[in-house]
Amino acid sequence: MSQTLPKLSHPLVDDAQYNLVRSVGYLTAAERRDIIDACEFGDIAHIKDKRKSGEPYITHPIAVAEILAGFRLDRDTVIAAILHDTVEDTEVSDEQIEQRYGKVVARLVDGVTKLKSSTHNKQENKAATFHKILTATLADPRVLIIKLADRLHNMSTLDAVRPEKQRTTAQETLDFYVPFARLMGLNDIADYIEVLCYRNLDSEMYNKISDKLLQHGLGRNFQREAIHGYLTIVLNNLGLGGGHVKVLDNRVVIYRQFFRNRGEINALLRHYAFEIVLDNIEACDKLAYYLIKKYQIDDRHIEDNIRRPLPGGNQSLTLIYERDNDFVKVTILTKQMQNAARLGVIGAEHASDVSQSVIQASLRNMKDLVDEDCLNAGNPDFAAAVSTINELMDYLHSSKIICYSPQGRAYELPQGATALDFAYAVGPMIGNVAVGANIDNKPAKLGTVVKNGQLVEIEVNSHSEPKAEWLGFVVTNKAREEILRWFKDLSAADKQHHGMQALDRALKTYQKSLDDLTDSDWKNLTEWRGLTEKEALFEQISSGTLLPQLVVTRLFSDEVSDIQSQERIDDMTQPQQLIVNASGVELDFANCCHPIYGDPIVGHLSRHGLVVHRHKCFSLDEIRKDNPYQVIQLRWRNDKAIKQSDSEDHGNKIRFPAYLRLSVALSDEQISKVIYHLRQLNIGVEKVDVRSSDTIIHIVVRSRNHLAQGIRELRSLLGFPNIMRLYQL
């Protein structure tokens, strides 16, 4: 390196600067001089600061900048990384940074600067910081990758902090930053961070899989070379010699599957991943067709994300096949797709049109969550930030699908969304006048659940209006809010009219009408709702407080169990009382999927009452297809008292049956240990069925979280076998 570097405050800082300058050789000489100046400026600003390890603090931000230089990011991003803690931790101001390095650098630094207030608790401060990062990222995605590089370096150097802090930081990163990064298409950096999260979350489990990877390292290398050689021969034989086969490091997938209890160690070690870069989409299709035919790959193991990109915009064609007892995952893509995938939303200008459309769909959904006024510099609203981040967490951790309009525009929806949710995603001007849908050119009802990659066309009628019963099956908050907004603007008389019409339509499900209701029926309904007249009942229906489908279920169930929601958790004795929007109707839990408190749930309206199912229950598929209005969204109560009870024992009050399959046949001694440890967690054991190669355990638990706690305990106790929840026996 020809340029002479200034001597900084410590030899470790000199080394950090030297390594960074070597990494930014792709920048111009003037840009490199600015980066050297930023190192010196940051060194002076942080001169009194030390890391927990005792090293000069400035070595951390310079290391963050070096990580970003590995992505060949621009001068502003690299300088912002060097200075990202100066405003937060030193006397340096935004104005100084702007004057010295420009507005963009100052804006990026501000985006990653934490919000702190002594008058607010830790949760509120953290939520406000997350909200600020989210808002800044939507304005300039480089904010996120600076924060991710910051997390990556911090996660790799957590040894100097106490174990509890390590776990807290790792969980926060896994809950917020990793899914956020993946949604933005930043999968490369997310992979590295995710592995470090597992290392800091549970060192025993991490070391278990790491040791296995080392033990099988030579064998895995041999297999990788053999598969690599085979795929290269296939390319040459197909006339695709210009393609390049790359062995992928799939350790993050192995760690993820193991930590999430989704596979046996020995089975996971037989999974291999490869990336094949070809010249064009036609070449990708040619190779995929050959492999599909040769290995008889079924549709479940084929993902065509070239035509239908993943959330985040990543495009590829992925195949999984079995070869000599090994599972091989082949990702086929073009050079353009590979370049776009490296930086996701940051490199969106290099992506294809369809990929950019998917990226924009994700950005639109996140912008809908953000209240940009809640964090104004003068008086930030910390409570609003907490609410926004709670919604964002739900969004980040929900399974997502992408559907397309006839014009090819992508819309991102949660799994389980309906055609009506799609209509409102397009906009309220479409949703409010929707009358039907065509899904993949086939007529469908508005309540039909849409699937990933489908083409959805909404039929509209300018004279049509929203219907109150829609509130029973829409999934997205946007759809629900738009429907409620429309009804809110109506006069009292119009609300009563729409509520009456909605109830009449619901009655037709039972071949009845409003005229068939007796004075006794009306008295039953008004007393149930604490009302004096039926017009008020109609207003409740049109305001979304009461679903017309539930009114009908109450009227025509064989037997109505009038269990009202109680204020105190101590008064609750039946699982039915935990469902917030179905009080006063006969309710039962389905035996086909055995839902428990905390599972995402829906209700099937039958002549025998309301039957609660898990939202993915296969038995609902035909019902949704033929009578989507009979499946309504349900919600569990989320009272603080109930959440508190999740960590306490309430005797034999509210419990749910659950079934576990352990991938090992337990010995008598192990069974005794299992029963003892589960009872220590207040999990009842009703039956243990040991079979030739596995064990089925029948248990009773309070909630989904309680069940997860039990599974974690058993995996640690038994050497981390795979433990699967069975939804039916």
XYZ file of C-alpha atoms in Angstrom:
729
model
C 0.000 0.000 0.000
C 1.649 3.193 -1.201
C -0.278 5.636 1.006
C 1.293 6.497 4.380
C -1.234 6.164 7.200
C -1.310 8.520 10.198
C -0.321 7.090 13.553
C -3.384 6.740 15.779
C -3.807 6.365 19.544
C -2.910 2.672 19.933
C -1.211 -0.094 17.897
C -4.542 -1.990 17.805
C -6.190 1.072 16.254
C -3.361 1.326 13.707
C -3.935 -2.329 12.763
C -7.688 -1.778 12.401
C -7.126 1.267 10.187
C -4.575 -0.614 8.061
C -6.963 -3.540 7.492
C -9.817 -1.215 6.564
C -7.777 0.796 4.066
C -6.652 -2.435 2.405
C -10.336 -3.420 2.060
C -11.469 -0.208 0.320
C -9.132 -0.385 -2.665
C -12.190 -0.326 -4.951
C -12.854 3.317 -3.974
C -11.160 6.375 -5.491
C -8.070 7.926 -3.915
C -10.081 10.914 -2.691
C -12.666 8.627 -1.075
C -9.937 6.616 0.632
C -8.447 9.832 2.044
C -11.854 10.701 3.525
C -12.031 7.254 5.149
C -8.549 7.694 6.673
C -9.634 11.107 7.961
C -12.768 9.541 9.488
C -10.613 6.963 11.296
C -8.546 9.751 12.828
C -11.638 11.820 13.663
C -13.341 8.815 15.289
C -10.180 7.885 17.201
C -10.026 11.339 18.777
C -13.777 11.307 19.568
C -13.594 7.896 21.287
C -10.169 8.480 22.885
C -11.482 7.834 26.420
C -13.746 4.914 25.512
C -12.859 1.248 26.039
C -14.608 -1.975 25.069
C -15.495 -4.556 27.740
C -12.399 -6.461 26.610
C -10.192 -3.451 27.391
C -9.443 -2.650 23.724
C -9.754 0.923 22.418
C -13.420 1.412 21.500
C -12.695 2.812 18.033
C -11.444 -0.634 16.929
C -15.098 -1.756 16.916
C -16.566 0.832 14.504
C -13.522 0.509 12.213
C -14.084 -3.282 12.166
C -17.754 -2.651 11.287
C -16.624 -0.473 8.381
C -14.295 -3.261 7.204
C -17.229 -5.708 7.149
C -19.166 -3.309 4.920
C -16.146 -2.804 2.671
C -16.348 -6.544 2.034
C -19.680 -5.809 0.323
C -17.962 -3.058 -1.719
C -20.283 -0.415 -0.314
C -19.853 3.267 -1.044
C -17.782 5.934 0.709
C -20.721 7.393 2.687
C -21.723 4.006 4.145
C -18.167 3.129 5.178
C -17.575 6.522 6.848
C -20.968 6.345 8.595
C -19.952 2.951 9.991
C -16.709 4.403 11.391
C -18.647 7.212 13.083
C -21.840 5.335 13.950
C -21.380 5.643 17.742
C -19.870 9.126 17.907
C -23.105 11.120 18.315
C -24.500 8.596 20.807
C -21.385 8.155 22.989
C -19.174 11.239 22.524
C -19.364 15.026 22.314
C -19.521 14.955 18.490
C -22.701 16.490 17.023
C -24.702 15.810 13.870
C -23.708 19.230 12.606
C -19.984 18.458 12.895
C -20.389 15.243 10.927
C -22.465 16.948 8.255
C -19.988 19.796 7.905
C -17.010 17.446 7.627
C -18.413 14.489 5.648
C -21.734 15.611 4.156
C -25.483 15.334 4.766
C -25.760 11.681 3.731
C -23.188 10.487 6.271
C -24.861 12.563 9.005
C -28.270 11.087 8.122
C -26.932 7.515 8.177
C -25.247 8.062 11.554
C -28.450 9.532 12.962
C -30.403 6.512 11.684
C -28.388 4.061 13.806
C -28.161 6.292 16.901
C -30.164 4.900 19.826
C -33.003 6.819 21.437
C -32.662 6.987 25.224
C -34.806 8.691 27.819
C -34.377 8.518 31.581
C -38.148 8.957 32.008
C -38.983 5.782 30.057
C -38.336 2.129 30.811
C -35.944 -0.171 28.985
C -38.653 -1.672 26.781
C -39.889 1.745 25.650
C -36.364 2.967 24.889
C -35.597 -0.190 22.933
C -38.877 0.021 20.999
C -38.221 3.665 20.162
C -34.753 2.750 18.867
C -36.159 -0.103 16.750
C -38.819 2.259 15.400
C -36.181 4.836 14.516
C -34.038 2.230 12.708
C -37.099 0.962 10.822
C -38.107 4.475 9.747
C -34.555 5.392 8.734
C -34.152 2.121 6.814
C -37.300 2.767 4.795
C -35.793 6.141 3.840
C -32.300 4.714 3.145
C -31.713 0.916 3.392
C -27.994 1.494 4.058
C -28.968 2.279 7.670
C -29.962 -1.346 8.153
C -26.794 -2.863 6.754
C -24.669 -0.588 8.986
C -26.662 -1.775 11.982
C -26.351 -5.406 10.846
C -22.576 -5.114 10.464
C -22.500 -3.533 13.926
C -24.468 -6.498 15.310
C -22.280 -8.994 13.455
C -19.114 -7.641 15.038
C -20.707 -7.289 18.483
C -22.076 -10.841 18.335
C -18.628 -12.191 17.480
C -17.058 -10.438 20.486
C -19.642 -11.102 23.226
C -17.246 -13.254 25.264
C -16.322 -10.238 27.393
C -19.889 -9.663 28.657
C -21.815 -11.695 31.238
C -23.720 -14.807 29.995
C -27.178 -13.345 30.633
C -26.324 -10.285 28.518
C -25.029 -12.607 25.776
C -28.355 -14.478 25.673
C -30.449 -11.305 25.786
C -28.513 -9.711 22.927
C -28.626 -12.912 20.881
C -32.400 -13.313 21.350
C -33.059 -9.662 20.477
C -30.951 -10.048 17.338
C -32.708 -13.262 16.338
C -36.147 -11.758 16.974
C -35.679 -8.409 15.216
C -32.550 -7.896 13.157
C -32.271 -11.303 11.443
C -35.873 -11.478 10.111
C -35.729 -7.779 9.203
C -32.524 -8.399 7.235
C -34.036 -11.383 5.411
C -37.135 -9.410 4.512
C -34.846 -6.791 2.997
C -33.051 -9.530 1.038
C -29.774 -9.205 3.007
C -29.384 -12.956 3.419
C -25.584 -13.200 3.332
C -24.991 -11.047 6.388
C -28.108 -12.451 8.099
C -26.639 -15.973 7.805
C -23.459 -15.040 9.680
C -25.372 -13.185 12.388
C -27.849 -16.048 12.852
C -25.095 -18.603 13.519
C -23.557 -16.271 16.110
C -26.966 -15.918 17.762
C -27.160 -19.666 18.284
C -23.631 -19.714 19.717
C -24.585 -17.116 22.319
C -28.084 -18.428 23.044
C -27.173 -21.954 24.097
C -23.491 -22.856 24.081
C -24.185 -26.496 25.002
C -26.482 -27.053 22.045
C -24.195 -25.065 19.743
C -21.142 -27.092 20.765
C -23.062 -30.336 20.267
C -23.743 -29.627 16.587
C -20.338 -27.943 16.069
C -18.544 -31.034 17.365
C -20.591 -33.214 15.037
C -19.695 -30.996 12.076
C -16.007 -31.334 12.963
C -16.245 -35.104 13.395
C -17.894 -35.505 9.996
C -15.873 -32.764 8.306
C -13.668 -35.000 6.142
C -16.560 -37.164 5.047
C -18.690 -34.127 4.230
C -15.853 -32.597 2.219
C -15.471 -35.827 0.230
C -19.201 -35.929 -0.511
C -19.273 -32.252 -1.486
C -16.432 -32.753 -3.945
C -18.138 -35.793 -5.447
C -21.463 -33.977 -5.901
C -19.657 -30.878 -7.232
C -17.858 -33.007 -9.820
C -21.088 -34.698 -10.852
C -22.960 -31.394 -11.311
C -20.067 -30.017 -13.388
C -20.261 -33.060 -15.684
C -24.035 -32.552 -16.013
C -23.500 -28.930 -17.081
C -20.953 -29.965 -19.737
C -23.195 -32.740 -21.056
C -26.100 -30.305 -21.384
C -23.978 -27.773 -23.250
C -23.957 -25.392 -20.279
C -20.195 -25.375 -19.819
C -20.200 -21.622 -19.165
C -22.011 -22.247 -15.892
C -20.282 -22.244 -12.527
C -20.962 -24.706 -9.684
C -20.271 -23.415 -6.181
C -20.399 -25.359 -2.926
C -22.537 -23.426 -0.437
C -21.807 -23.328 3.267
C -25.132 -24.615 4.602
C -24.109 -24.624 8.256
C -26.618 -21.889 9.079
C -29.442 -24.138 7.837
C -28.109 -27.072 9.867
C -27.846 -24.935 13.022
C -31.302 -23.437 12.429
C -32.989 -26.793 11.887
C -31.262 -28.272 14.930
C -32.035 -25.337 17.234
C -35.630 -25.209 16.026
C -36.052 -28.927 16.641
C -36.663 -29.751 12.975
C -34.332 -32.643 12.382
C -31.978 -35.267 13.782
C -28.281 -34.375 13.898
C -27.171 -37.344 11.805
C -29.838 -36.654 9.177
C -28.967 -32.946 9.005
C -25.298 -33.770 8.432
C -26.290 -35.511 5.181
C -27.673 -32.281 3.703
C -25.544 -30.476 1.097
C -26.152 -27.236 -0.787
C -24.855 -25.981 -4.141
C -25.327 -22.849 -6.219
C -25.161 -22.969 -10.005
C -24.849 -19.675 -11.883
C -25.871 -19.782 -15.559
C -26.083 -17.267 -18.375
C -29.848 -16.913 -18.672
C -33.230 -18.184 -17.490
C -33.506 -20.636 -20.412
C -30.307 -22.347 -19.233
C -31.678 -22.477 -15.667
C -34.854 -24.168 -16.931
C -32.876 -26.667 -19.026
C -30.776 -27.812 -16.058
C -33.779 -27.937 -13.739
C -35.775 -30.035 -16.229
C -32.914 -32.551 -16.465
C -32.524 -32.918 -12.683
C -36.282 -33.135 -12.090
C -36.604 -35.959 -14.609
C -33.503 -37.835 -13.473
C -34.320 -37.784 -9.755
C -38.127 -37.743 -10.060
C -38.305 -34.612 -7.927
C -41.871 -33.962 -6.759
C -43.531 -30.546 -6.621
C -42.937 -30.195 -2.853
C -39.198 -30.028 -3.509
C -39.312 -27.565 -6.417
C -39.415 -23.811 -5.801
C -39.583 -21.599 -8.849
C -38.710 -18.253 -7.354
C -37.448 -16.952 -10.687
C -41.003 -16.216 -11.835
C -42.289 -15.741 -8.286
C -39.508 -14.137 -6.174
C -39.330 -14.611 -2.420
C -40.130 -11.760 -0.003
C -37.024 -9.587 -0.185
C -36.907 -10.030 -3.969
C -34.473 -12.941 -4.170
C -34.830 -14.963 -7.361
C -33.695 -18.531 -7.979
C -34.896 -21.970 -8.971
C -34.390 -24.401 -6.088
C -34.474 -28.204 -6.246
C -33.978 -30.761 -3.481
C -33.287 -34.377 -4.385
C -31.890 -37.516 -2.762
C -28.674 -39.111 -4.039
C -27.016 -42.077 -2.288
C -28.874 -41.267 0.968
C -27.689 -37.653 0.816
C -30.054 -34.723 0.390
C -28.815 -32.253 -2.186
C -30.198 -28.734 -2.512
C -29.370 -27.043 -5.821
C -30.015 -23.319 -6.228
C -29.996 -22.301 -9.895
C -29.827 -18.636 -10.876
C -28.353 -16.137 -13.294
C -25.468 -13.735 -12.624
C -27.908 -10.821 -12.344
C -29.947 -12.700 -9.744
C -26.799 -13.557 -7.808
C -25.661 -9.920 -7.730
C -29.096 -8.689 -6.655
C -29.323 -11.361 -3.920
C -26.106 -10.236 -2.221
C -27.479 -6.887 -1.099
C -31.241 -7.262 -1.508
C -32.988 -3.920 -1.246
C -29.659 -2.043 -1.299
C -28.880 -3.458 -4.742
C -32.473 -3.267 -5.969
C -31.517 -1.198 -9.014
C -29.618 -4.242 -10.319
C -32.602 -6.579 -9.833
C -35.161 -7.619 -12.443
C -38.519 -5.845 -12.708
C -40.419 -8.658 -10.972
C -37.853 -8.759 -8.166
C -38.103 -4.996 -7.667
C -41.895 -5.340 -7.523
C -41.604 -7.857 -4.663
C -39.140 -5.627 -2.793
C -41.558 -2.729 -3.106
C -44.389 -4.939 -1.764
C -42.398 -5.583 1.441
C -41.523 -1.901 1.786
C -45.183 -0.881 1.345
C -46.266 -3.207 4.161
C -43.643 -1.865 6.535
C -44.444 1.739 5.676
C -48.069 0.998 6.588
C -46.861 0.063 10.094
C -44.826 3.210 10.689
C -46.244 6.330 12.267
C -43.550 8.781 11.262
C -44.887 11.486 13.579
C -44.523 9.408 16.751
C -40.768 10.005 16.972
C -40.523 13.698 16.193
C -37.412 15.189 17.693
C -39.287 17.517 20.014
C -41.567 15.063 21.795
C -41.182 11.400 20.822
C -44.163 9.159 21.634
C -42.533 6.112 23.238
C -45.837 4.302 23.847
C -46.720 4.545 20.150
C -43.272 3.186 19.304
C -43.893 0.133 21.517
C -47.204 -0.504 19.742
C -45.598 -0.167 16.309
C -42.727 -2.516 17.164
C -45.140 -5.120 18.564
C -46.972 -5.039 15.238
C -43.670 -5.181 13.366
C -42.545 -8.228 15.377
C -45.785 -10.017 14.494
C -45.259 -9.076 10.862
C -41.598 -10.148 10.747
C -42.345 -13.560 12.254
C -45.449 -14.324 10.203
C -45.244 -16.629 7.202
C -45.636 -14.572 4.056
C -46.813 -15.184 0.517
C -46.574 -13.137 -2.650
C -49.567 -12.807 -4.979
C -49.729 -10.911 -8.256
C -52.193 -8.658 -10.002
C -52.987 -9.221 -13.713
C -50.576 -6.336 -14.415
C -47.757 -8.295 -12.706
C -47.518 -6.140 -9.589
C -46.550 -8.096 -6.467
C -48.454 -7.897 -3.169
C -47.132 -9.399 0.046
C -49.714 -11.019 2.336
C -49.618 -13.177 5.468
C -50.193 -16.870 4.972
C -53.904 -17.626 5.288
C -54.958 -14.322 3.693
C -58.038 -14.257 1.496
C -58.878 -12.796 -1.895
C -60.552 -9.915 -0.032
C -57.305 -9.216 1.841
C -55.618 -9.026 -1.563
C -58.271 -6.564 -2.743
C -57.587 -4.264 0.205
C -53.837 -4.637 -0.308
C -54.419 -3.181 -3.774
C -56.364 -0.368 -2.118
C -59.658 0.510 -0.384
C -61.088 1.774 -3.671
C -60.918 -1.844 -4.865
C -61.647 -3.632 -1.593
C -64.771 -1.620 -0.768
C -66.454 -2.480 -4.095
C -65.198 -6.062 -4.473
C -67.816 -8.678 -5.383
C -65.718 -11.693 -6.392
C -62.332 -12.881 -7.596
C -60.570 -14.872 -10.284
C -57.619 -16.840 -8.912
C -55.322 -18.231 -11.606
C -58.169 -17.511 -14.048
C -60.707 -19.554 -12.066
C -63.758 -17.950 -10.385
C -63.480 -17.802 -6.582
C -65.272 -16.237 -3.642
C -63.822 -13.295 -1.733
C -63.260 -15.495 1.323
C -61.088 -17.972 -0.582
C -57.610 -18.366 0.911
C -54.947 -17.397 -1.634
C -51.630 -19.220 -2.029
C -48.113 -18.144 -2.831
C -47.478 -17.199 -6.450
C -51.126 -17.038 -7.494
C -52.486 -14.504 -9.956
C -55.456 -12.739 -8.380
C -57.956 -10.570 -10.241
C -60.665 -8.806 -8.222
C -64.122 -8.354 -9.709
C -65.711 -5.056 -8.714
C -69.077 -3.355 -8.919
C -69.133 0.387 -8.394
C -72.529 0.091 -6.672
C -71.343 -2.514 -4.191
C -70.447 -1.753 -0.572
C -68.492 -3.466 2.241
C -70.349 -6.101 4.249
C -70.129 -6.521 8.010
C -69.572 -10.283 7.755
C -66.298 -9.593 5.921
C -64.813 -8.763 9.335
C -65.167 -12.444 10.183
C -62.685 -13.750 7.647
C -60.262 -10.998 6.639
C -56.787 -11.650 8.030
C -54.813 -8.435 7.521
C -55.078 -5.422 9.807
C -55.230 -3.194 6.742
C -58.383 -4.874 5.422
C -60.044 -4.830 8.824
C -59.204 -1.171 9.445
C -60.492 -0.084 6.024
C -63.782 -1.954 6.502
C -64.266 -0.483 9.976
C -63.380 2.999 8.692
C -66.074 2.723 6.021
C -68.762 1.704 8.548
C -67.640 4.343 11.066
C -68.537 7.139 8.656
C -72.134 5.932 8.268
C -75.112 7.462 10.080
C -76.729 5.489 12.913
C -79.648 4.574 10.649
C -77.322 3.306 7.905
C -75.320 1.272 10.443
C -78.525 -0.375 11.636
C -79.557 -1.085 8.055
C -76.217 -2.683 7.143
C -76.165 -4.700 10.373
C -79.664 -5.996 9.705
C -78.718 -6.976 6.142
C -75.577 -8.750 7.349
C -77.554 -10.801 9.889
C -80.146 -11.688 7.260
C -77.401 -12.936 4.907
C -75.871 -14.985 7.725
C -79.255 -16.556 8.487
C -79.502 -17.769 4.901
C -76.675 -20.202 5.721
C -79.330 -22.043 7.758
C -82.059 -21.492 5.154
C -83.712 -18.901 7.406
C -84.312 -15.155 7.410
C -85.013 -12.350 9.872
C -88.721 -13.052 9.516
C -88.178 -16.476 11.094
C -86.870 -15.040 14.362
C -89.369 -15.015 17.224
C -89.743 -12.501 20.035
C -88.038 -15.097 22.245
C -85.079 -15.215 19.859
C -84.699 -11.436 19.911
C -84.956 -11.389 23.712
C -82.254 -14.078 23.895
C -79.937 -12.060 21.656
C -80.430 -8.663 23.296
C -80.024 -10.071 26.819
C -76.893 -11.913 25.667
C -75.382 -8.626 24.512
C -76.744 -6.545 27.415
C -78.958 -4.469 25.107
C -82.552 -3.266 25.260
C -83.440 -3.203 21.556
C -82.460 -5.098 18.427
C -81.430 -1.922 16.572
C -78.480 -1.656 18.964
C -77.600 -5.257 18.055
C -77.520 -4.286 14.382
C -75.182 -1.388 15.215
C -72.835 -3.758 17.046
C -72.709 -5.929 13.937
C -71.861 -3.046 11.599
C -69.269 -1.644 14.027
C -67.344 -4.926 14.086
C -68.085 -5.577 17.770
C -70.221 -8.610 16.923
C -69.976 -10.984 13.963
C -73.309 -11.901 12.362
C -71.994 -15.442 11.930
C -71.691 -15.769 15.717
C -75.218 -14.470 16.240
C -76.543 -17.244 14.007
C -74.370 -19.846 15.711
C -75.819 -18.845 19.075
C -79.370 -19.051 17.771
C -79.126 -22.406 16.053
C -76.545 -24.408 18.000
C -77.975 -27.577 19.509
C -77.039 -26.306 22.944
C -75.670 -22.947 24.006
C -73.179 -22.728 26.846
C -73.336 -19.120 27.974
C -69.818 -18.649 29.335
C -69.032 -14.977 29.524
C -65.460 -13.670 29.547
C -64.364 -13.112 33.129
C -62.293 -10.232 34.421
C -60.154 -12.406 36.699
C -58.074 -15.337 35.501
C -58.817 -17.080 38.828
C -62.489 -17.333 37.801
C -61.691 -19.137 34.563
C -62.082 -22.886 34.490
C -62.811 -23.673 30.820
C -60.584 -23.256 27.746
C -63.538 -21.667 25.951
C -63.232 -18.633 28.226
C -59.821 -17.825 26.744
C -61.282 -16.921 23.348
C -62.044 -13.243 23.273
C -64.531 -12.889 20.411
C -66.776 -15.937 20.851
C -68.336 -15.604 24.298
C -71.899 -16.767 24.603
C -71.850 -19.356 21.839
C -71.379 -23.094 22.136
C -67.737 -23.764 21.429
C -65.609 -26.872 21.163
C -61.992 -27.681 20.263
C -61.334 -29.820 17.191
C -59.865 -33.289 17.663
C -58.296 -33.205 14.206
C -55.648 -30.635 15.209
C -55.919 -30.175 19.015
C -55.335 -26.395 19.271
C -53.854 -25.016 22.486
C -53.676 -21.510 23.927
C -51.300 -19.432 21.789
C -51.812 -21.346 18.526
C -53.111 -19.222 15.621
C -56.768 -20.270 15.455
C -59.917 -20.010 13.358
C -63.483 -21.121 14.020
C -65.684 -23.339 11.856
C -69.358 -22.382 12.125
C -71.317 -25.632 12.197
C -74.864 -26.555 13.204
C -73.441 -27.891 16.446
C -71.730 -24.650 17.373
C -68.356 -23.093 16.816
C -65.450 -25.534 16.437
C -61.966 -24.123 17.072
C -59.181 -25.308 14.725
C -55.536 -24.421 14.228
C -55.403 -22.029 11.270
C -53.463 -24.570 9.172
C -55.747 -27.518 9.907
C -56.040 -29.647 6.746
C -59.686 -30.519 7.478
C -60.686 -26.921 6.733
C -59.362 -26.963 3.155
C -62.592 -28.150 1.531
C -64.761 -25.987 3.794
C -62.768 -22.900 2.854
C -63.064 -23.793 -0.789
C -66.852 -24.287 -0.784
C -68.067 -22.108 2.106
C -65.351 -19.619 3.092
C -67.826 -17.567 5.147
C -68.141 -20.492 7.583
C -64.508 -20.056 8.698
C -63.921 -16.993 10.868
C -60.850 -15.533 12.553
C -60.652 -16.070 16.314
C -58.364 -14.499 18.904
C -57.164 -15.639 22.292
C -57.421 -13.282 25.227
C -54.058 -11.670 25.884
C -54.750 -10.253 29.315
C -51.713 -9.689 31.512
C -53.252 -12.063 34.043
C -53.288 -14.872 31.500
C -49.707 -14.172 30.454
C -48.690 -14.163 34.089
C -50.422 -17.510 34.617
C -48.273 -18.966 31.859
C -45.363 -19.064 34.298
C -47.368 -20.187 37.308
C -49.191 -23.323 38.330
C -52.950 -22.976 38.604
C -53.666 -26.569 39.566
C -56.181 -28.223 37.306
C -57.761 -25.060 35.953
C -57.267 -24.471 32.212
C -55.238 -27.164 30.473
C -54.951 -28.476 26.935
C -53.974 -31.945 25.683
C -50.872 -32.212 23.486
C -48.909 -35.072 21.979
C -45.179 -35.360 21.365
C -43.194 -37.798 19.240
C -39.593 -38.306 20.357
C -37.254 -39.785 17.756
C -35.777 -42.201 20.307
C -37.183 -45.255 22.074
C -36.924 -44.361 25.758
C -35.679 -46.767 28.403
C -37.507 -47.170 31.724
C -34.891 -44.995 33.406
C -35.299 -42.273 30.778
C -39.091 -42.398 31.133
C -38.784 -41.770 34.869
C -36.494 -38.787 34.219
C -38.853 -37.406 31.565
C -41.889 -37.608 33.859
C -39.962 -36.018 36.729
C -38.622 -33.097 34.674
C -41.974 -32.407 33.003
C -43.746 -32.379 36.356
C -41.154 -29.910 37.614
C -42.471 -27.634 34.850
C -46.094 -28.337 35.880
C -46.677 -30.360 32.711
C -48.865 -33.389 33.319
C -47.939 -36.724 31.737
C -50.935 -38.918 30.926
C -49.344 -41.687 28.863
C -45.951 -42.807 27.523
C -46.014 -45.161 24.539
C -42.565 -46.592 23.657
C -42.381 -48.052 20.162
C -39.570 -49.741 18.234
C -37.797 -46.543 17.137
C -39.636 -43.655 18.802
C -41.780 -42.660 21.785
C -45.190 -40.962 21.948
C -45.949 -38.910 25.074
C -49.451 -37.661 25.951
C -49.231 -34.495 28.074
C -51.397 -31.614 29.311
C -50.103 -28.036 29.150
C -51.286 -24.487 29.744
C -50.195 -22.968 26.472
C -48.015 -23.083 23.372
C -45.199 -21.387 25.322
C -45.564 -23.919 28.129
C -45.300 -26.743 25.579
C -42.195 -25.169 23.993
C -40.616 -24.933 27.449
C -41.226 -28.653 27.951
C -39.751 -29.560 24.572
C -36.596 -27.529 25.285
C -36.194 -29.286 28.638
C -36.605 -32.756 27.110
C -34.167 -32.096 24.262
C -31.479 -30.975 26.699
C -32.200 -33.902 29.033
C -32.077 -36.587 26.304
C -29.134 -35.364 24.193
C -31.099 -33.189 21.741
C -33.270 -35.693 19.832
C -35.895 -34.432 17.398
C -39.199 -33.865 19.221
C -42.273 -33.256 17.105
C -45.685 -32.061 18.212
C -48.381 -34.339 16.791
C -51.673 -32.695 15.929
C -53.541 -35.964 15.671
C -52.824 -39.562 16.656
